[in-house]
Amino acid sequence: MKTVTGFASATVGNVACGFDVLGFAITEPGDEVVLTLHDEHRSDCPVSITSIIGDGGALPLDPKKNTSSFVVLKFLEYIRTTKGIAFDGHIDLLLKKNLPLSSGMGSSAASAAAALVAANELLGSPCSKMELVHFAIEGERVACGSAHADNAAPAMLGNFILIRSYSPLDLITIRPPANLFCTLVHPHTELKTSFARSVLPKSIPLSTATQQWGNVGALVAGLLMEDYDLIGRALVDVVAEPKRAPLIPGFTEVKRAALDSGALGCSIAGSGPSVFAFSASRQAAETVGAAMQEAFLCSKAALASDMWVSPICSQGARILSTTP
Ligand SMILES: Nc1ncnc2c1ncn2[C@@H]1O[C@H](COP(=O)(O)OP(=O)(O)OP(=O)(O)O)[C@@H](O)[C@H]1O
Ligand SMILES: N[C@@H](CCO)C(=O)O
């Protein structure tokens, strides 16, 4: 039996001002999905989740409800209808959940991207990553009710991804400046994306919109010009952060600690509760991370946290192993 292990790392959606249109991948941690191919037909549903490790029993085993298996079903349907590949066997799925749930670290997106690259490899690589990414984005609809691409696209493709358009999907890859490091701090609490989206306004004043898109343009320019000061100046979110900050105990103190300890900029990672900061060296990012963790611990909620320092990952989802 052929077995393939796929991996996809954590991602940071929004990147402050780029709500739903900008995201990036870090190198670790990430989810792993192990797929085993059986030639014999077993049931009407060709994918079974045999086991999930590391979720504390929190995730659905129903193949249509877990993003890892759901996207494999979508992939099988796609290759049948568009590539004439009619799969009649069965795929067993083992999910190694290394990312915390409802964390702001792109947990459901990582499961989906890891599963898709593994399924593609398992069946002879009929699709490109640009085809696979469509299913990873659809998997977000299963997870939180909206198919936002700013975790799924960088989880699949790596780098920074700018979503110029959702219909049709138009993704722009932006390679990171060489010395840009991300500090990611995950406080030990959960914040569901669906709830964090429900607190956002349905419309915003034109003055707010101009501030936001000015910063998105400046952030993209800063990345492309490797202008670290501009990147820091552009890391301002006047739309989502003001509404979501109150949902993250200690956020204000943590952001202040990040900036006071030398971060270029700091904001909520995705829909939270994780918080990210950019720095222009690994050493600076480590210093910022220690200050952010201390601030979470000393805030009223006294939250313990995990912290990672990482460059921006350029690889995207990838195969860890294949056994014939
Ligand atoms: N493989 C999976 N990993 C994580 N969540 C999953 C997965 N499959 C389905 N879900 C569902 O997605 C919901 C969590 O989605 P949500 O977007 O809030 O958090 P997340 O994807 O875990 O992390 P993030 O906040 O970084 O997006 C949970 O209700 C969970 O049951
Ligand atoms: N763009 C999404 C990111 C979720 O990680 C949101 O902010 O709701």
Short mmCIF file of C-alpha atoms and ligand atoms in Angstrom, two decimals:
data_model
loop_
_atom_site.label_atom_id
_atom_site.label_comp_id
_atom_site.label_asym_id
_atom_site.label_seq_id
_atom_site.Cartn_x
_atom_site.Cartn_y
_atom_site.Cartn_z
CA MET A 1 0.00 0.00 0.00
CA LYS A 2 1.30 3.43 -1.00
CA THR A 3 1.56 5.91 1.88
CA VAL A 4 2.29 9.64 1.62
CA THR A 5 2.84 12.20 4.38
CA GLY A 6 2.06 15.84 3.65
CA PHE A 7 3.01 18.87 5.74
CA ALA A 8 1.78 22.45 5.84
CA SER A 9 2.85 25.10 8.32
CA ALA A 10 1.12 27.78 10.33
CA THR A 11 0.13 30.98 8.59
CA VAL A 12 -0.75 34.52 9.61
CA GLY A 13 -3.84 35.92 7.91
CA ASN A 14 -4.65 39.61 7.35
CA VAL A 15 -1.12 40.81 8.28
CA ALA A 16 -2.73 43.77 10.11
CA CYS A 17 -4.25 46.00 7.37
CA GLY A 18 -4.87 43.28 4.74
CA PHE A 19 -8.11 41.82 6.06
CA ASP A 20 -8.91 38.66 4.04
CA VAL A 21 -6.50 39.73 1.26
CA LEU A 22 -3.00 39.19 2.67
CA GLY A 23 -1.31 36.33 4.49
CA PHE A 24 2.05 34.62 4.93
CA ALA A 25 3.47 31.28 6.00
CA ILE A 26 6.04 30.59 8.69
CA THR A 27 8.30 27.54 8.71
CA GLU A 28 6.98 25.77 11.80
CA PRO A 29 4.95 24.42 13.52
CA GLY A 30 2.62 22.69 11.10
CA ASP A 31 0.12 19.87 10.62
CA GLU A 32 0.94 16.50 9.08
CA VAL A 33 -1.48 14.30 7.14
CA VAL A 34 -0.65 10.65 6.37
CA LEU A 35 -2.66 9.13 3.51
CA THR A 36 -2.67 5.41 2.73
CA LEU A 37 -4.03 4.17 -0.59
CA HIS A 38 -6.13 0.98 -0.77
CA ASP A 39 -7.02 -0.33 -4.21
CA GLU A 40 -10.23 -2.02 -3.15
CA HIS A 41 -13.51 -0.07 -3.09
CA ARG A 42 -14.85 0.08 0.49
CA SER A 43 -17.80 2.46 0.69
CA ASP A 44 -19.57 5.33 -1.03
CA CYS A 45 -17.25 7.74 0.80
CA PRO A 46 -13.72 7.06 -0.51
CA VAL A 47 -11.96 8.74 2.45
CA SER A 48 -11.92 7.65 6.11
CA ILE A 49 -10.27 9.39 9.04
CA THR A 50 -8.60 6.56 10.92
CA SER A 51 -7.12 8.71 13.67
CA ILE A 52 -6.41 12.27 14.80
CA ILE A 53 -3.44 12.81 17.08
CA GLY A 54 -3.09 15.99 19.16
CA ASP A 55 -6.57 17.50 19.03
CA GLY A 56 -7.78 16.20 22.38
CA GLY A 57 -10.77 14.68 20.63
CA ALA A 58 -12.05 18.11 19.59
CA LEU A 59 -12.13 17.63 15.82
CA PRO A 60 -14.79 15.90 13.75
CA LEU A 61 -14.08 12.40 12.41
CA ASP A 62 -16.81 12.84 9.80
CA PRO A 63 -14.88 13.07 6.49
CA LYS A 64 -17.25 15.79 5.28
CA LYS A 65 -16.66 17.97 8.37
CA ASN A 66 -12.91 17.77 8.91
CA THR A 67 -11.07 20.13 6.58
CA SER A 68 -8.31 17.57 5.96
CA SER A 69 -10.65 14.91 4.57
CA PHE A 70 -13.21 17.29 3.08
CA VAL A 71 -10.65 18.79 0.70
CA VAL A 72 -9.48 15.32 -0.40
CA LEU A 73 -13.08 14.51 -1.34
CA LYS A 74 -13.21 17.74 -3.36
CA PHE A 75 -9.90 16.85 -5.02
CA LEU A 76 -11.15 13.38 -6.01
CA GLU A 77 -14.32 14.90 -7.46
CA TYR A 78 -12.26 17.45 -9.43
CA ILE A 79 -9.85 14.94 -11.01
CA ARG A 80 -12.81 12.69 -11.89
CA THR A 81 -14.79 15.45 -13.62
CA THR A 82 -11.95 17.45 -15.18
CA LYS A 83 -9.09 14.99 -15.70
CA GLY A 84 -10.95 11.74 -16.32
CA ILE A 85 -9.33 10.08 -13.30
CA ALA A 86 -12.04 7.93 -11.72
CA PHE A 87 -10.69 6.83 -8.32
CA ASP A 88 -12.45 3.66 -7.15
CA GLY A 89 -10.27 2.69 -4.20
CA HIS A 90 -10.15 3.98 -0.66
CA ILE A 91 -7.92 6.44 1.24
CA ASP A 92 -7.23 6.17 4.96
CA LEU A 93 -6.30 9.48 6.61
CA LEU A 94 -4.28 10.04 9.77
CA LEU A 95 -4.11 13.66 10.96
CA LYS A 96 -1.24 14.75 13.21
CA LYS A 97 -2.61 18.01 14.66
CA ASN A 98 0.40 20.05 15.76
CA LEU A 99 -1.32 23.42 15.46
CA PRO A 100 -3.62 24.67 18.24
CA LEU A 101 -7.29 24.99 17.33
CA SER A 102 -9.00 28.37 16.85
CA SER A 103 -5.59 29.91 17.37
CA GLY A 104 -5.19 32.49 14.63
CA MET A 105 -2.41 30.32 13.20
CA GLY A 106 -4.33 28.90 10.25
CA SER A 107 -4.92 25.54 11.87
CA SER A 108 -7.77 24.31 9.63
CA ALA A 109 -5.99 25.65 6.55
CA ALA A 110 -2.79 23.77 7.42
CA SER A 111 -4.70 20.49 7.73
CA ALA A 112 -6.29 21.10 4.34
CA ALA A 113 -3.08 22.05 2.53
CA ALA A 114 -1.13 19.12 3.98
CA ALA A 115 -3.90 16.69 2.97
CA LEU A 116 -4.12 18.08 -0.56
CA VAL A 117 -0.42 17.81 -1.40
CA ALA A 118 -0.43 14.28 0.01
CA ALA A 119 -3.50 13.24 -2.01
CA ASN A 120 -2.05 14.76 -5.16
CA GLU A 121 1.21 12.84 -4.67
CA LEU A 122 -0.70 9.66 -3.80
CA LEU A 123 -2.55 9.71 -7.15
CA GLY A 124 0.36 10.62 -9.38
CA SER A 125 0.36 14.44 -9.10
CA PRO A 126 -2.40 15.26 -11.61
CA CYS A 127 -2.82 18.83 -10.28
CA SER A 128 -0.67 21.93 -9.77
CA LYS A 129 -0.58 23.72 -6.43
CA MET A 130 -2.55 26.54 -8.04
CA GLU A 131 -5.34 24.03 -8.73
CA LEU A 132 -5.11 22.51 -5.25
CA VAL A 133 -5.33 25.88 -3.50
CA HIS A 134 -8.95 26.29 -4.62
CA PHE A 135 -9.94 23.28 -2.49
CA ALA A 136 -7.94 24.47 0.52
CA ILE A 137 -9.86 27.75 0.41
CA GLU A 138 -13.17 25.88 0.16
CA GLY A 139 -12.12 23.93 3.23
CA GLU A 140 -12.19 27.17 5.24
CA ARG A 141 -15.93 27.38 4.56
CA VAL A 142 -16.30 24.05 6.37
CA ALA A 143 -14.19 25.31 9.29
CA CYS A 144 -15.62 28.74 9.91
CA GLY A 145 -18.36 29.40 7.39
CA SER A 146 -16.38 31.67 5.09
CA ALA A 147 -13.96 30.77 2.31
CA HIS A 148 -11.24 33.32 3.10
CA ALA A 149 -7.94 32.60 1.35
CA ASP A 150 -5.42 34.44 3.51
CA ASN A 151 -4.50 31.34 5.50
CA ALA A 152 -5.18 28.64 2.92
CA ALA A 153 -3.26 30.27 0.06
CA PRO A 154 0.02 30.87 1.94
CA ALA A 155 -0.31 27.47 3.62
CA MET A 156 -0.33 25.90 0.15
CA LEU A 157 2.00 28.27 -1.72
CA GLY A 158 4.28 29.77 0.95
CA ASN A 159 5.65 33.34 0.96
CA PHE A 160 3.27 36.30 1.27
CA ILE A 161 0.14 35.89 -0.82
CA LEU A 162 -1.95 38.86 -1.88
CA ILE A 163 -5.49 37.92 -2.93
CA ARG A 164 -6.27 40.50 -5.64
CA SER A 165 -9.56 38.86 -6.44
CA TYR A 166 -11.71 36.05 -5.10
CA SER A 167 -13.86 35.74 -8.20
CA PRO A 168 -12.07 34.74 -10.27
CA LEU A 169 -9.33 33.81 -7.83
CA ASP A 170 -6.24 35.89 -8.51
CA LEU A 171 -3.29 35.26 -6.17
CA ILE A 172 -0.09 37.27 -6.20
CA THR A 173 3.04 35.78 -4.61
CA ILE A 174 5.30 38.28 -2.84
CA ARG A 175 8.69 37.00 -1.76
CA PRO A 176 9.76 38.25 1.66
CA PRO A 177 12.71 40.50 2.42
CA ALA A 178 15.71 38.37 3.44
CA ASN A 179 15.94 39.65 6.99
CA LEU A 180 12.25 39.75 7.89
CA PHE A 181 11.44 37.60 10.91
CA CYS A 182 8.03 36.88 12.42
CA THR A 183 7.43 36.47 16.13
CA LEU A 184 4.20 34.55 16.72
CA VAL A 185 2.78 34.29 20.25
CA HIS A 186 -0.19 32.02 20.93
CA PRO A 187 -1.87 32.68 24.31
CA HIS A 188 -3.47 29.61 25.83
CA THR A 189 -7.04 30.51 24.95
CA GLU A 190 -9.27 29.99 21.92
CA LEU A 191 -11.09 32.45 19.68
CA LYS A 192 -13.19 30.94 16.92
CA THR A 193 -12.81 32.64 13.55
CA SER A 194 -16.56 32.54 13.03
CA PHE A 195 -17.12 34.56 16.23
CA ALA A 196 -14.23 36.94 15.52
CA ARG A 197 -15.82 37.64 12.13
CA SER A 198 -19.23 38.24 13.65
CA VAL A 199 -17.99 41.30 15.60
CA LEU A 200 -16.78 43.10 12.48
CA PRO A 201 -18.78 45.97 10.96
CA LYS A 202 -20.76 45.34 7.78
CA SER A 203 -19.61 48.69 6.38
CA ILE A 204 -16.89 51.23 7.18
CA PRO A 205 -16.57 55.00 6.63
CA LEU A 206 -14.71 56.08 3.48
CA SER A 207 -12.04 57.77 5.64
CA THR A 208 -11.39 54.45 7.39
CA ALA A 209 -11.25 52.61 4.07
CA THR A 210 -8.71 55.03 2.61
CA GLN A 211 -6.49 54.61 5.67
CA GLN A 212 -6.70 50.82 5.34
CA TRP A 213 -5.97 50.52 1.64
CA GLY A 214 -3.22 53.09 1.91
CA ASN A 215 -1.51 50.83 4.44
CA VAL A 216 -2.07 47.72 2.33
CA GLY A 217 -0.37 49.43 -0.59
CA ALA A 218 2.45 50.64 1.66
CA LEU A 219 2.95 47.19 3.18
CA VAL A 220 3.20 45.55 -0.25
CA ALA A 221 5.59 48.30 -1.39
CA GLY A 222 7.67 47.84 1.77
CA LEU A 223 7.94 44.10 1.19
CA LEU A 224 8.92 44.52 -2.45
CA MET A 225 11.42 47.32 -1.74
CA GLU A 226 12.77 45.54 1.38
CA ASP A 227 12.08 48.76 3.28
CA TYR A 228 11.78 47.57 6.87
CA ASP A 229 10.76 50.96 8.27
CA LEU A 230 7.95 51.22 5.70
CA ILE A 231 6.80 47.68 6.57
CA GLY A 232 6.60 48.74 10.21
CA ARG A 233 4.77 52.00 9.45
CA ALA A 234 2.24 50.14 7.27
CA LEU A 235 1.41 47.53 9.90
CA VAL A 236 -1.72 49.39 11.04
CA ASP A 237 -5.23 47.89 11.05
CA VAL A 238 -8.08 50.36 11.58
CA VAL A 239 -10.86 47.89 10.63
CA ALA A 240 -10.57 44.52 12.40
CA GLU A 241 -8.08 45.13 15.23
CA PRO A 242 -10.17 47.77 17.02
CA LYS A 243 -13.14 45.36 17.15
CA ARG A 244 -11.16 42.20 17.95
CA ALA A 245 -8.56 43.51 20.41
CA PRO A 246 -11.10 43.40 23.28
CA LEU A 247 -11.55 39.67 22.58
CA ILE A 248 -7.88 38.98 23.33
CA PRO A 249 -7.08 39.45 27.05
CA GLY A 250 -3.89 41.49 27.37
CA PHE A 251 -3.60 42.40 23.69
CA THR A 252 -2.99 46.11 24.30
CA GLU A 253 -0.18 45.42 26.78
CA VAL A 254 1.33 42.76 24.49
CA LYS A 255 1.36 45.10 21.49
CA ARG A 256 2.94 47.85 23.56
CA ALA A 257 5.59 45.44 24.85
CA ALA A 258 6.36 44.30 21.29
CA LEU A 259 6.85 47.84 20.01
CA ASP A 260 8.80 48.98 23.10
CA SER A 261 11.17 46.01 22.72
CA GLY A 262 12.01 46.87 19.11
CA ALA A 263 9.40 45.29 16.84
CA LEU A 264 8.84 46.96 13.47
CA GLY A 265 5.10 46.46 13.96
CA CYS A 266 2.62 44.19 15.75
CA SER A 267 -1.00 43.14 15.27
CA ILE A 268 -3.46 40.29 15.65
CA ALA A 269 -2.53 37.09 13.78
CA GLY A 270 -5.51 36.26 11.59
CA SER A 271 -8.67 36.37 13.66
CA GLY A 272 -6.68 35.84 16.87
CA PRO A 273 -6.04 35.20 19.70
CA SER A 274 -2.43 34.81 18.53
CA VAL A 275 -0.43 38.01 18.07
CA PHE A 276 2.41 38.50 15.59
CA ALA A 277 5.21 41.02 15.24
CA PHE A 278 7.82 41.69 12.57
CA SER A 279 11.50 42.34 13.26
CA ALA A 280 14.53 42.87 11.02
CA SER A 281 16.64 40.12 12.61
CA ARG A 282 16.16 36.79 14.39
CA GLN A 283 17.78 38.16 17.56
CA ALA A 284 15.41 41.13 17.64
CA ALA A 285 12.44 38.81 17.04
CA GLU A 286 13.50 36.61 19.97
CA THR A 287 13.74 39.67 22.25
CA VAL A 288 10.30 40.83 21.10
CA GLY A 289 8.84 37.38 21.73
CA ALA A 290 10.08 37.27 25.31
CA ALA A 291 8.57 40.70 25.97
CA MET A 292 5.23 39.67 24.43
CA GLN A 293 5.02 36.48 26.48
CA GLU A 294 5.86 38.39 29.65
CA ALA A 295 3.15 40.92 28.86
CA PHE A 296 0.53 38.18 28.37
CA LEU A 297 1.58 36.61 31.69
CA CYS A 298 1.55 39.91 33.58
CA SER A 299 -1.78 41.07 32.15
CA LYS A 300 -5.01 40.66 34.14
CA ALA A 301 -5.85 37.31 32.51
CA ALA A 302 -2.30 36.08 33.26
CA LEU A 303 -2.20 33.95 30.11
CA ALA A 304 0.64 31.52 29.49
CA SER A 305 1.62 31.31 25.84
CA ASP A 306 3.75 29.59 23.23
CA MET A 307 6.13 31.57 21.04
CA TRP A 308 7.80 30.90 17.72
CA VAL A 309 10.32 32.97 15.77
CA SER A 310 10.50 32.21 12.08
CA PRO A 311 11.52 33.60 8.73
CA ILE A 312 8.78 33.64 6.10
CA CYS A 313 8.47 30.14 4.61
CA SER A 314 8.89 30.12 0.83
CA GLN A 315 8.20 26.39 0.30
CA GLY A 316 4.51 26.08 1.13
CA ALA A 317 2.85 22.71 1.67
CA ARG A 318 5.17 19.81 0.90
CA ILE A 319 5.70 16.04 0.97
CA LEU A 320 7.62 14.70 3.98
CA SER A 321 7.73 11.05 2.85
CA THR A 322 6.39 8.61 0.31
CA THR A 323 6.47 4.81 0.63
CA PRO A 324 5.65 2.74 -2.47
N1 LIG B 1 -8.49 19.77 10.55
C1 LIG B 1 -9.02 20.79 11.26
N2 LIG B 1 -8.24 21.59 12.03
C2 LIG B 1 -8.79 22.59 12.75
N3 LIG B 1 -10.11 22.90 12.79
C3 LIG B 1 -10.90 22.11 12.04
C4 LIG B 1 -10.40 21.05 11.23
N4 LIG B 1 -11.43 20.48 10.58
C5 LIG B 1 -12.52 21.13 10.98
N5 LIG B 1 -12.21 22.10 11.86
C6 LIG B 1 -13.18 22.96 12.53
O1 LIG B 1 -12.83 24.32 12.33
C7 LIG B 1 -13.26 25.07 13.47
C8 LIG B 1 -12.16 26.00 13.87
O2 LIG B 1 -11.99 26.89 12.85
P1 LIG B 1 -11.29 28.27 13.21
O3 LIG B 1 -11.06 28.96 11.94
O4 LIG B 1 -12.04 28.94 14.30
O5 LIG B 1 -9.92 27.88 13.89
P2 LIG B 1 -8.67 27.17 13.26
O6 LIG B 1 -8.82 27.00 11.79
O7 LIG B 1 -8.44 25.95 14.08
O8 LIG B 1 -7.53 28.20 13.56
P3 LIG B 1 -7.38 29.66 12.96
O9 LIG B 1 -7.98 30.56 13.98
O10 LIG B 1 -5.91 29.82 12.84
O11 LIG B 1 -8.07 29.71 11.63
C9 LIG B 1 -13.49 24.12 14.61
O12 LIG B 1 -14.86 24.18 14.95
C10 LIG B 1 -13.14 22.76 14.02
O13 LIG B 1 -14.08 21.79 14.40
N1 LIG B 2 -9.03 36.88 7.34
C1 LIG B 2 -9.53 35.99 8.38
C2 LIG B 2 -8.31 35.26 8.94
C3 LIG B 2 -8.63 34.13 9.81
O1 LIG B 2 -7.45 33.49 10.27
C4 LIG B 2 -10.24 36.78 9.47
O2 LIG B 2 -9.65 37.75 9.90
O3 LIG B 2 -11.35 36.42 9.85
#
